[in-house]
Amino acid sequence: MKRTYMIAAAMVAFLTVGSAQASTTQTAKPKASAPVAPPRAPVAPAAPAQTLSNEEKAGCGAVLMILGQVSTSYPQLFAKQGQDARGIQFVLEAFGAKGRMMMDEAFEDGAQRGLKPSKVYEEGLSFLFENAQPVAGETAEQGGRRAAMALMQRCTGIQMD
């Protein structure tokens, strides 16, 4: 269970740092008379999102639910830091809602396979632990960030560059 909290904390830290970086970037000043750009070609539709396995749904759902619970259980963490923090809180609440849906789907799939909810949850945790293994030569902080990025991308479909 300790790893789950570490992963969740790393994800929260990543979101906080990303928000801070986004709020410090300079915005471009509008030009007085910008030329009209030619129309763009139609954009190809995005590739369909990868379907998550039952284990991934359970594991991702657990992490996302933890993030949602942090946002609703500790609103004072966000209230002191202004509008940017309120935006982060809203995103975490949305992650929590998505996590509940993922857990519900995982439990339904598990029930169809004759699994008890506790077994489905254990499979989800196994998925998380497999994907949070340290890499040789990496500090704990580097490993946490790498694991958080990989989980964010897999669990939410949000690609971080």
JSON list of C-alpha atoms in Angstrom, two decimals:
[
{"chain": "A", "resi": 1, "resn": "MET", "atom": "CA", "xyz": [0.00, 0.00, 0.00]},
{"chain": "A", "resi": 2, "resn": "LYS", "atom": "CA", "xyz": [2.95, 2.30, 0.68]},
{"chain": "A", "resi": 3, "resn": "ARG", "atom": "CA", "xyz": [3.91, 2.26, -3.01]},
{"chain": "A", "resi": 4, "resn": "THR", "atom": "CA", "xyz": [0.40, 3.31, -4.00]},
{"chain": "A", "resi": 5, "resn": "TYR", "atom": "CA", "xyz": [0.66, 6.40, -1.82]},
{"chain": "A", "resi": 6, "resn": "MET", "atom": "CA", "xyz": [4.13, 7.14, -3.19]},
{"chain": "A", "resi": 7, "resn": "ILE", "atom": "CA", "xyz": [2.84, 6.88, -6.75]},
{"chain": "A", "resi": 8, "resn": "ALA", "atom": "CA", "xyz": [-0.13, 9.12, -5.94]},
{"chain": "A", "resi": 9, "resn": "ALA", "atom": "CA", "xyz": [2.15, 11.65, -4.23]},
{"chain": "A", "resi": 10, "resn": "ALA", "atom": "CA", "xyz": [4.48, 11.66, -7.23]},
{"chain": "A", "resi": 11, "resn": "MET", "atom": "CA", "xyz": [1.53, 12.25, -9.56]},
{"chain": "A", "resi": 12, "resn": "VAL", "atom": "CA", "xyz": [0.28, 15.14, -7.40]},
{"chain": "A", "resi": 13, "resn": "ALA", "atom": "CA", "xyz": [3.78, 16.61, -7.31]},
{"chain": "A", "resi": 14, "resn": "PHE", "atom": "CA", "xyz": [4.08, 16.33, -11.06]},
{"chain": "A", "resi": 15, "resn": "LEU", "atom": "CA", "xyz": [0.76, 18.08, -11.59]},
{"chain": "A", "resi": 16, "resn": "THR", "atom": "CA", "xyz": [1.76, 20.83, -9.16]},
{"chain": "A", "resi": 17, "resn": "VAL", "atom": "CA", "xyz": [5.12, 21.39, -10.83]},
{"chain": "A", "resi": 18, "resn": "GLY", "atom": "CA", "xyz": [3.54, 21.37, -14.29]},
{"chain": "A", "resi": 19, "resn": "SER", "atom": "CA", "xyz": [1.01, 23.98, -13.19]},
{"chain": "A", "resi": 20, "resn": "ALA", "atom": "CA", "xyz": [3.75, 26.16, -11.72]},
{"chain": "A", "resi": 21, "resn": "GLN", "atom": "CA", "xyz": [5.75, 25.95, -14.94]},
{"chain": "A", "resi": 22, "resn": "ALA", "atom": "CA", "xyz": [2.69, 26.76, -17.02]},
{"chain": "A", "resi": 23, "resn": "SER", "atom": "CA", "xyz": [1.90, 29.82, -14.91]},
{"chain": "A", "resi": 24, "resn": "THR", "atom": "CA", "xyz": [5.44, 31.23, -15.25]},
{"chain": "A", "resi": 25, "resn": "THR", "atom": "CA", "xyz": [5.73, 31.05, -19.03]},
{"chain": "A", "resi": 26, "resn": "GLN", "atom": "CA", "xyz": [5.51, 34.34, -20.87]},
{"chain": "A", "resi": 27, "resn": "THR", "atom": "CA", "xyz": [2.64, 34.93, -23.20]},
{"chain": "A", "resi": 28, "resn": "ALA", "atom": "CA", "xyz": [3.24, 36.44, -26.60]},
{"chain": "A", "resi": 29, "resn": "LYS", "atom": "CA", "xyz": [2.01, 39.95, -27.21]},
{"chain": "A", "resi": 30, "resn": "PRO", "atom": "CA", "xyz": [-0.50, 40.22, -30.04]},
{"chain": "A", "resi": 31, "resn": "LYS", "atom": "CA", "xyz": [0.83, 41.84, -33.19]},
{"chain": "A", "resi": 32, "resn": "ALA", "atom": "CA", "xyz": [-0.85, 44.92, -34.59]},
{"chain": "A", "resi": 33, "resn": "SER", "atom": "CA", "xyz": [-1.65, 43.58, -38.03]},
{"chain": "A", "resi": 34, "resn": "ALA", "atom": "CA", "xyz": [-1.16, 39.86, -38.39]},
{"chain": "A", "resi": 35, "resn": "PRO", "atom": "CA", "xyz": [-1.47, 38.42, -41.90]},
{"chain": "A", "resi": 36, "resn": "VAL", "atom": "CA", "xyz": [-4.31, 36.01, -42.48]},
{"chain": "A", "resi": 37, "resn": "ALA", "atom": "CA", "xyz": [-3.04, 32.43, -42.61]},
{"chain": "A", "resi": 38, "resn": "PRO", "atom": "CA", "xyz": [-4.24, 30.14, -45.40]},
{"chain": "A", "resi": 39, "resn": "PRO", "atom": "CA", "xyz": [-6.76, 27.51, -44.34]},
{"chain": "A", "resi": 40, "resn": "ARG", "atom": "CA", "xyz": [-5.26, 24.33, -42.97]},
{"chain": "A", "resi": 41, "resn": "ALA", "atom": "CA", "xyz": [-5.79, 20.89, -44.37]},
{"chain": "A", "resi": 42, "resn": "PRO", "atom": "CA", "xyz": [-8.22, 18.74, -42.42]},
{"chain": "A", "resi": 43, "resn": "VAL", "atom": "CA", "xyz": [-6.62, 17.09, -39.41]},
{"chain": "A", "resi": 44, "resn": "ALA", "atom": "CA", "xyz": [-6.57, 13.31, -39.43]},
{"chain": "A", "resi": 45, "resn": "PRO", "atom": "CA", "xyz": [-8.59, 11.80, -36.60]},
{"chain": "A", "resi": 46, "resn": "ALA", "atom": "CA", "xyz": [-6.57, 10.79, -33.56]},
{"chain": "A", "resi": 47, "resn": "ALA", "atom": "CA", "xyz": [-5.76, 7.14, -33.10]},
{"chain": "A", "resi": 48, "resn": "PRO", "atom": "CA", "xyz": [-8.26, 5.40, -30.83]},
{"chain": "A", "resi": 49, "resn": "ALA", "atom": "CA", "xyz": [-7.22, 5.16, -27.20]},
{"chain": "A", "resi": 50, "resn": "GLN", "atom": "CA", "xyz": [-5.70, 1.87, -26.16]},
{"chain": "A", "resi": 51, "resn": "THR", "atom": "CA", "xyz": [-8.06, -0.34, -24.26]},
{"chain": "A", "resi": 52, "resn": "LEU", "atom": "CA", "xyz": [-6.96, -1.03, -20.71]},
{"chain": "A", "resi": 53, "resn": "SER", "atom": "CA", "xyz": [-6.85, -4.55, -19.36]},
{"chain": "A", "resi": 54, "resn": "ASN", "atom": "CA", "xyz": [-8.93, -5.43, -16.31]},
{"chain": "A", "resi": 55, "resn": "GLU", "atom": "CA", "xyz": [-5.79, -5.27, -14.15]},
{"chain": "A", "resi": 56, "resn": "GLU", "atom": "CA", "xyz": [-4.91, -1.85, -15.55]},
{"chain": "A", "resi": 57, "resn": "LYS", "atom": "CA", "xyz": [-8.45, -0.58, -14.91]},
{"chain": "A", "resi": 58, "resn": "ALA", "atom": "CA", "xyz": [-8.28, -1.71, -11.29]},
{"chain": "A", "resi": 59, "resn": "GLY", "atom": "CA", "xyz": [-4.79, -0.32, -10.70]},
{"chain": "A", "resi": 60, "resn": "CYS", "atom": "CA", "xyz": [-5.35, 2.96, -12.52]},
{"chain": "A", "resi": 61, "resn": "GLY", "atom": "CA", "xyz": [-8.75, 3.31, -10.91]},
{"chain": "A", "resi": 62, "resn": "ALA", "atom": "CA", "xyz": [-7.24, 2.93, -7.45]},
{"chain": "A", "resi": 63, "resn": "VAL", "atom": "CA", "xyz": [-4.59, 5.60, -8.08]},
{"chain": "A", "resi": 64, "resn": "LEU", "atom": "CA", "xyz": [-7.03, 8.02, -9.68]},
{"chain": "A", "resi": 65, "resn": "MET", "atom": "CA", "xyz": [-9.50, 7.53, -6.83]},
{"chain": "A", "resi": 66, "resn": "ILE", "atom": "CA", "xyz": [-6.75, 8.35, -4.32]},
{"chain": "A", "resi": 67, "resn": "LEU", "atom": "CA", "xyz": [-6.01, 11.57, -6.19]},
{"chain": "A", "resi": 68, "resn": "GLY", "atom": "CA", "xyz": [-9.70, 12.44, -6.19]},
{"chain": "A", "resi": 69, "resn": "GLN", "atom": "CA", "xyz": [-9.94, 11.76, -2.46]},
{"chain": "A", "resi": 70, "resn": "VAL", "atom": "CA", "xyz": [-6.97, 14.04, -1.78]},
{"chain": "A", "resi": 71, "resn": "SER", "atom": "CA", "xyz": [-8.70, 16.87, -3.61]},
{"chain": "A", "resi": 72, "resn": "THR", "atom": "CA", "xyz": [-12.03, 16.47, -1.81]},
{"chain": "A", "resi": 73, "resn": "SER", "atom": "CA", "xyz": [-10.67, 15.56, 1.63]},
{"chain": "A", "resi": 74, "resn": "TYR", "atom": "CA", "xyz": [-8.10, 18.34, 1.84]},
{"chain": "A", "resi": 75, "resn": "PRO", "atom": "CA", "xyz": [-9.54, 21.42, 0.13]},
{"chain": "A", "resi": 76, "resn": "GLN", "atom": "CA", "xyz": [-7.39, 23.64, 2.37]},
{"chain": "A", "resi": 77, "resn": "LEU", "atom": "CA", "xyz": [-4.33, 22.46, 0.42]},
{"chain": "A", "resi": 78, "resn": "PHE", "atom": "CA", "xyz": [-5.71, 24.17, -2.65]},
{"chain": "A", "resi": 79, "resn": "ALA", "atom": "CA", "xyz": [-7.57, 27.12, -1.10]},
{"chain": "A", "resi": 80, "resn": "LYS", "atom": "CA", "xyz": [-4.37, 28.84, 0.05]},
{"chain": "A", "resi": 81, "resn": "GLN", "atom": "CA", "xyz": [-2.78, 28.86, -3.40]},
{"chain": "A", "resi": 82, "resn": "GLY", "atom": "CA", "xyz": [-5.26, 30.72, -5.59]},
{"chain": "A", "resi": 83, "resn": "GLN", "atom": "CA", "xyz": [-6.93, 29.96, -8.91]},
{"chain": "A", "resi": 84, "resn": "ASP", "atom": "CA", "xyz": [-4.14, 27.78, -10.31]},
{"chain": "A", "resi": 85, "resn": "ALA", "atom": "CA", "xyz": [-4.51, 25.46, -7.34]},
{"chain": "A", "resi": 86, "resn": "ARG", "atom": "CA", "xyz": [-8.29, 25.41, -7.78]},
{"chain": "A", "resi": 87, "resn": "GLY", "atom": "CA", "xyz": [-7.74, 24.25, -11.35]},
{"chain": "A", "resi": 88, "resn": "ILE", "atom": "CA", "xyz": [-5.50, 21.45, -10.13]},
{"chain": "A", "resi": 89, "resn": "GLN", "atom": "CA", "xyz": [-8.13, 20.50, -7.55]},
{"chain": "A", "resi": 90, "resn": "PHE", "atom": "CA", "xyz": [-10.78, 20.31, -10.27]},
{"chain": "A", "resi": 91, "resn": "VAL", "atom": "CA", "xyz": [-8.55, 18.05, -12.41]},
{"chain": "A", "resi": 92, "resn": "LEU", "atom": "CA", "xyz": [-7.89, 15.78, -9.43]},
{"chain": "A", "resi": 93, "resn": "GLU", "atom": "CA", "xyz": [-11.63, 15.57, -8.73]},
{"chain": "A", "resi": 94, "resn": "ALA", "atom": "CA", "xyz": [-12.19, 14.57, -12.36]},
{"chain": "A", "resi": 95, "resn": "PHE", "atom": "CA", "xyz": [-9.46, 11.94, -12.04]},
{"chain": "A", "resi": 96, "resn": "GLY", "atom": "CA", "xyz": [-11.29, 10.61, -8.98]},
{"chain": "A", "resi": 97, "resn": "ALA", "atom": "CA", "xyz": [-14.55, 10.30, -10.91]},
{"chain": "A", "resi": 98, "resn": "LYS", "atom": "CA", "xyz": [-12.74, 8.54, -13.77]},
{"chain": "A", "resi": 99, "resn": "GLY", "atom": "CA", "xyz": [-11.07, 6.24, -11.22]},
{"chain": "A", "resi": 100, "resn": "ARG", "atom": "CA", "xyz": [-14.43, 5.24, -9.74]},
{"chain": "A", "resi": 101, "resn": "MET", "atom": "CA", "xyz": [-15.73, 4.37, -13.20]},
{"chain": "A", "resi": 102, "resn": "MET", "atom": "CA", "xyz": [-12.60, 2.34, -13.95]},
{"chain": "A", "resi": 103, "resn": "MET", "atom": "CA", "xyz": [-12.89, 0.46, -10.65]},
{"chain": "A", "resi": 104, "resn": "ASP", "atom": "CA", "xyz": [-16.57, -0.27, -11.30]},
{"chain": "A", "resi": 105, "resn": "GLU", "atom": "CA", "xyz": [-15.71, -1.64, -14.75]},
{"chain": "A", "resi": 106, "resn": "ALA", "atom": "CA", "xyz": [-12.87, -3.74, -13.32]},
{"chain": "A", "resi": 107, "resn": "PHE", "atom": "CA", "xyz": [-15.12, -5.19, -10.62]},
{"chain": "A", "resi": 108, "resn": "GLU", "atom": "CA", "xyz": [-17.87, -5.96, -13.15]},
{"chain": "A", "resi": 109, "resn": "ASP", "atom": "CA", "xyz": [-15.36, -7.66, -15.47]},
{"chain": "A", "resi": 110, "resn": "GLY", "atom": "CA", "xyz": [-13.92, -9.57, -12.52]},
{"chain": "A", "resi": 111, "resn": "ALA", "atom": "CA", "xyz": [-17.38, -10.72, -11.42]},
{"chain": "A", "resi": 112, "resn": "GLN", "atom": "CA", "xyz": [-18.02, -12.07, -14.91]},
{"chain": "A", "resi": 113, "resn": "ARG", "atom": "CA", "xyz": [-14.80, -14.05, -14.58]},
{"chain": "A", "resi": 114, "resn": "GLY", "atom": "CA", "xyz": [-15.85, -15.31, -11.15]},
{"chain": "A", "resi": 115, "resn": "LEU", "atom": "CA", "xyz": [-13.36, -13.17, -9.21]},
{"chain": "A", "resi": 116, "resn": "LYS", "atom": "CA", "xyz": [-14.06, -11.52, -5.89]},
{"chain": "A", "resi": 117, "resn": "PRO", "atom": "CA", "xyz": [-13.51, -7.75, -5.67]},
{"chain": "A", "resi": 118, "resn": "SER", "atom": "CA", "xyz": [-10.48, -8.25, -3.43]},
{"chain": "A", "resi": 119, "resn": "LYS", "atom": "CA", "xyz": [-8.81, -10.40, -6.09]},
{"chain": "A", "resi": 120, "resn": "VAL", "atom": "CA", "xyz": [-9.51, -7.79, -8.77]},
{"chain": "A", "resi": 121, "resn": "TYR", "atom": "CA", "xyz": [-8.01, -5.13, -6.50]},
{"chain": "A", "resi": 122, "resn": "GLU", "atom": "CA", "xyz": [-4.92, -7.28, -5.88]},
{"chain": "A", "resi": 123, "resn": "GLU", "atom": "CA", "xyz": [-4.46, -7.73, -9.64]},
{"chain": "A", "resi": 124, "resn": "GLY", "atom": "CA", "xyz": [-4.67, -3.96, -10.03]},
{"chain": "A", "resi": 125, "resn": "LEU", "atom": "CA", "xyz": [-2.03, -3.42, -7.38]},
{"chain": "A", "resi": 126, "resn": "SER", "atom": "CA", "xyz": [0.19, -5.99, -9.07]},
{"chain": "A", "resi": 127, "resn": "PHE", "atom": "CA", "xyz": [-0.06, -3.98, -12.30]},
{"chain": "A", "resi": 128, "resn": "LEU", "atom": "CA", "xyz": [0.97, -0.83, -10.42]},
{"chain": "A", "resi": 129, "resn": "PHE", "atom": "CA", "xyz": [3.92, -2.48, -8.72]},
{"chain": "A", "resi": 130, "resn": "GLU", "atom": "CA", "xyz": [5.17, -4.05, -11.95]},
{"chain": "A", "resi": 131, "resn": "ASN", "atom": "CA", "xyz": [5.23, -0.63, -13.57]},
{"chain": "A", "resi": 132, "resn": "ALA", "atom": "CA", "xyz": [6.88, 1.14, -10.65]},
{"chain": "A", "resi": 133, "resn": "GLN", "atom": "CA", "xyz": [10.05, -0.94, -10.48]},
{"chain": "A", "resi": 134, "resn": "PRO", "atom": "CA", "xyz": [13.26, 1.08, -10.06]},
{"chain": "A", "resi": 135, "resn": "VAL", "atom": "CA", "xyz": [15.77, 1.22, -12.87]},
{"chain": "A", "resi": 136, "resn": "ALA", "atom": "CA", "xyz": [19.45, 0.63, -12.12]},
{"chain": "A", "resi": 137, "resn": "GLY", "atom": "CA", "xyz": [21.32, 3.87, -11.36]},
{"chain": "A", "resi": 138, "resn": "GLU", "atom": "CA", "xyz": [18.16, 5.89, -10.81]},
{"chain": "A", "resi": 139, "resn": "THR", "atom": "CA", "xyz": [17.47, 7.82, -7.61]},
{"chain": "A", "resi": 140, "resn": "ALA", "atom": "CA", "xyz": [14.21, 7.29, -5.77]},
{"chain": "A", "resi": 141, "resn": "GLU", "atom": "CA", "xyz": [13.03, 10.73, -6.91]},
{"chain": "A", "resi": 142, "resn": "GLN", "atom": "CA", "xyz": [13.88, 10.00, -10.56]},
{"chain": "A", "resi": 143, "resn": "GLY", "atom": "CA", "xyz": [12.15, 6.62, -10.32]},
{"chain": "A", "resi": 144, "resn": "GLY", "atom": "CA", "xyz": [9.07, 8.18, -8.77]},
{"chain": "A", "resi": 145, "resn": "ARG", "atom": "CA", "xyz": [8.83, 10.78, -11.50]},
{"chain": "A", "resi": 146, "resn": "ARG", "atom": "CA", "xyz": [9.36, 8.22, -14.25]},
{"chain": "A", "resi": 147, "resn": "ALA", "atom": "CA", "xyz": [6.75, 5.89, -12.77]},
{"chain": "A", "resi": 148, "resn": "ALA", "atom": "CA", "xyz": [4.29, 8.75, -12.25]},
{"chain": "A", "resi": 149, "resn": "MET", "atom": "CA", "xyz": [4.69, 9.91, -15.85]},
{"chain": "A", "resi": 150, "resn": "ALA", "atom": "CA", "xyz": [4.21, 6.39, -17.19]},
{"chain": "A", "resi": 151, "resn": "LEU", "atom": "CA", "xyz": [1.12, 5.84, -15.04]},
{"chain": "A", "resi": 152, "resn": "MET", "atom": "CA", "xyz": [-0.36, 9.23, -15.94]},
{"chain": "A", "resi": 153, "resn": "GLN", "atom": "CA", "xyz": [0.06, 8.49, -19.60]},
{"chain": "A", "resi": 154, "resn": "ARG", "atom": "CA", "xyz": [-1.34, 4.97, -19.35]},
{"chain": "A", "resi": 155, "resn": "CYS", "atom": "CA", "xyz": [-4.16, 5.68, -16.91]},
{"chain": "A", "resi": 156, "resn": "THR", "atom": "CA", "xyz": [-5.41, 8.98, -18.29]},
{"chain": "A", "resi": 157, "resn": "GLY", "atom": "CA", "xyz": [-4.31, 8.86, -21.90]},
{"chain": "A", "resi": 158, "resn": "ILE", "atom": "CA", "xyz": [-2.70, 12.29, -21.43]},
{"chain": "A", "resi": 159, "resn": "GLN", "atom": "CA", "xyz": [0.62, 12.38, -23.27]},
{"chain": "A", "resi": 160, "resn": "MET", "atom": "CA", "xyz": [3.30, 14.39, -21.48]},
{"chain": "A", "resi": 161, "resn": "ASP", "atom": "CA", "xyz": [6.14, 15.65, -23.64]}
]
